[in-house]
Steps between C-alpha positions, in 0.01 A plus 500: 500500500795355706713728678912469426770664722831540364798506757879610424809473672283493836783353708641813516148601757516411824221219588405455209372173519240603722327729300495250187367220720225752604411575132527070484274475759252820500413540098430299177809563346761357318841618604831515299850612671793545306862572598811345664465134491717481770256627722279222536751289651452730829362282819239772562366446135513139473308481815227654328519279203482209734284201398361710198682417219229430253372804537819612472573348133183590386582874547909428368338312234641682160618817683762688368600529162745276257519208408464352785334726788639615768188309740550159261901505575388544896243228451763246353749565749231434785399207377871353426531639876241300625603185271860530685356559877295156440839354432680616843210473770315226366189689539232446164416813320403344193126623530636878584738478174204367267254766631774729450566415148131499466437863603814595320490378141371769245508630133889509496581179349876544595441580854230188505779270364749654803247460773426165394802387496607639851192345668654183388836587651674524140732842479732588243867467526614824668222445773559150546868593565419797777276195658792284530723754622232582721402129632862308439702457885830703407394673222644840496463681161149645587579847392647395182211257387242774602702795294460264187162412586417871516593589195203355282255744360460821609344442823341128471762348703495721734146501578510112415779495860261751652241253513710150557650723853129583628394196447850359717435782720184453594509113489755519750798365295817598709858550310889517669804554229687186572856500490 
């Protein structure tokens, strides 16, 4: 049968990343990490993740537990990530987002109706307001919009942000407080 290995909170081990891309690279295994969110925005890790995000949905795919997953909230915020980089360097990543959402839609009707909707750039209101605080020239109540955004659900805004940043991050999407 296929072989699972079950991470948590490995960010606290140093290299970490190494040793699961071994695993990645070495076995036939499916691999699940769990922990701090706020991990994966770390350069090290995103290099990693670089040019694999397919893969990368298919294993967030339904991960997690609520009504929306932890992995699905990720996946959404990538992909409304992606939809927003496509506005600000012109670049095309509409075959990324739809292989993406592809990969990434499951048995979670919910979370299916989410990712859809953030592959075609539609957010809900808090979200769409931390993107306008985020993109408008002068715009300085950030912290505010983000603090209100935060508080929906128990963690699926969180990990919904946690998703929308790597995708900035790692798309190259550069931010200065203007003022």
């Amino acid at each position: 049968g296929k072989t699972y290995l079950i991470f948590d909170e490995l960010q606290a081990v140093s290299h970490w990343e190494k040793a699961i891309e071994s695993f990645r690279l070495d076995y036939d295994v499916d691999i699940y990490i769990t922990g701090s969110n706020a991990y994966l925005l770390s350069t090290e890790f995103s290099t990693l993740l670089s040019g694999r995000y397919v893969a990368g949905a298919k294993q967030l795919r339904g991960l997690g537990y609520g009504l929306t997953p932890s992995g699905d909230d990720f996946l959404t915020g990538l992909l409304v990530g992606l939809h927003l980089l496509d506005k600000f360097d012109g670049k095309n990543r509409v075959a990324l987002r739809s292989d993406i959402l592809k990969a990434a839609l499951g048995q979670n009707p919910i979370s299916n109706a989410f990712i859809t909707c953030a592959h075609d750039g539609q957010v809900f209101e808090r979200f769409k307001s931390v993107i306008l605080a985020l993109t408008a020239p002068g715009a300085d109540d950030l912290p505010a919009k983000t603090d209100h955004l935060l508080s929906v659900g128990a963690s699926s805004a969180a990990d919904t942000a946690t998703g929308f940043l790597f995708a900035l991050k790692t798309g190259g999407f550069q931010w200065s407080p203007k003022g």
